[in-house]
Amino acid sequence: MDKIITLLKSIFHSPGQPQVIGSSQPIIAAPGDDVILPCHLEPAVDARGLTVEWSRPDLKPDPSDRWSWVRYVHLYRDRRDDLDMKIPSYIRRTTLFTDDMKHGNISLKVMNITSEDEGRFKCFIPNLKSTVKFSFVQLVVDPNLFTTEMPLDPRNVRTPGPGEKLSRSNCLKTRKT
């Protein structure tokens, strides 16, 4: 379905108009990871004065909450984040790169990914003067995926030499000879 939407967008797009571009490949993450859902305007347009809506069209509204159909993963309008319309599970877990929005970057960082985050995300700019105002990004959460990352506070770590061994606290100890 996404390929058909992409094809239709390319047929009806007017050259020179900015268009919303997302990732054509799924973003794969492990639970607990922080991910970036890529989305940008091409050609680059300053998006700081635009409304940027990130939503989950595959989520079903909560029938007990009459406002759940208008909630967002992230909503940016009037040059600031709007927390009032945010899906509760995404509060304090998402951010835009506001300094890069002047270059058309409207990517969304989602922190501490869970299996509940798996699905389609829609990046939409409703007031963009273009025929291509949205794009989809697919997030796949793989519990068997292991990621390695550089620690934020790197320590000097070295491998024990022939006369050394690790103690129970993982500290190097020199063996007495």
Tab-separated table of N, CA and C in Angstrom, residues 39-49 97-107:
chain	number	residue	atom	x	y	z
A	39	CYS	N	12.275	11.892	8.746
A	39	CYS	CA	11.304	12.600	7.926
A	39	CYS	C	11.857	14.002	7.679
A	40	HIS	N	11.752	14.450	6.435
A	40	HIS	CA	12.270	15.781	6.110
A	40	HIS	C	11.502	16.381	4.944
A	41	LEU	N	11.701	17.665	4.747
A	41	LEU	CA	11.096	18.368	3.617
A	41	LEU	C	12.128	18.473	2.507
A	42	GLU	N	11.682	18.182	1.297
A	42	GLU	CA	12.562	18.273	0.137
A	42	GLU	C	11.847	19.026	-0.971
A	43	PRO	N	12.427	20.114	-1.482
A	43	PRO	CA	13.665	20.731	-1.029
A	43	PRO	C	13.504	21.270	0.395
A	44	ALA	N	14.656	21.483	1.036
A	44	ALA	CA	14.664	21.927	2.436
A	44	ALA	C	13.909	23.240	2.589
A	45	VAL	N	12.974	23.267	3.517
A	45	VAL	CA	12.161	24.445	3.828
A	45	VAL	C	12.182	24.611	5.344
A	46	ASP	N	12.236	25.832	5.813
A	46	ASP	CA	12.199	26.098	7.254
A	46	ASP	C	10.839	25.657	7.791
A	47	ALA	N	10.836	24.649	8.652
A	47	ALA	CA	9.588	24.088	9.183
A	47	ALA	C	9.234	24.626	10.561
A	48	ARG	N	10.028	25.552	11.093
A	48	ARG	CA	9.779	26.041	12.456
A	48	ARG	C	8.430	26.731	12.599
A	49	GLY	N	7.911	27.347	11.560
A	49	GLY	CA	6.623	28.026	11.633
A	49	GLY	C	5.453	27.163	11.192
A	97	PHE	N	13.964	17.592	16.425
A	97	PHE	CA	15.258	18.273	16.397
A	97	PHE	C	14.997	19.726	16.009
A	98	THR	N	14.543	20.518	16.984
A	98	THR	CA	14.060	21.872	16.691
A	98	THR	C	15.116	22.760	16.049
A	99	ASP	N	16.387	22.574	16.374
A	99	ASP	CA	17.435	23.382	15.734
A	99	ASP	C	17.581	23.050	14.254
A	100	ASP	N	17.279	21.807	13.879
A	100	ASP	CA	17.411	21.381	12.484
A	100	ASP	C	16.137	21.602	11.667
A	101	MET	N	15.050	22.009	12.322
A	101	MET	CA	13.807	22.240	11.584
A	101	MET	C	13.968	23.358	10.561
A	102	LYS	N	14.872	24.294	10.813
A	102	LYS	CA	15.094	25.383	9.850
A	102	LYS	C	15.655	24.856	8.534
A	103	HIS	N	16.195	23.622	8.559
A	103	HIS	CA	16.721	22.987	7.351
A	103	HIS	C	15.770	21.915	6.815
A	104	GLY	N	14.545	21.884	7.325
A	104	GLY	CA	13.551	20.934	6.834
A	104	GLY	C	13.547	19.584	7.528
A	105	ASN	N	14.333	19.414	8.589
A	105	ASN	CA	14.373	18.141	9.306
A	105	ASN	C	13.217	18.080	10.301
A	106	ILE	N	12.291	17.166	10.065
A	106	ILE	CA	11.151	16.986	10.964
A	106	ILE	C	11.137	15.562	11.533
A	107	SER	N	12.326	14.957	11.607
A	107	SER	CA	12.474	13.610	12.164
A	107	SER	C	12.067	13.602	13.628
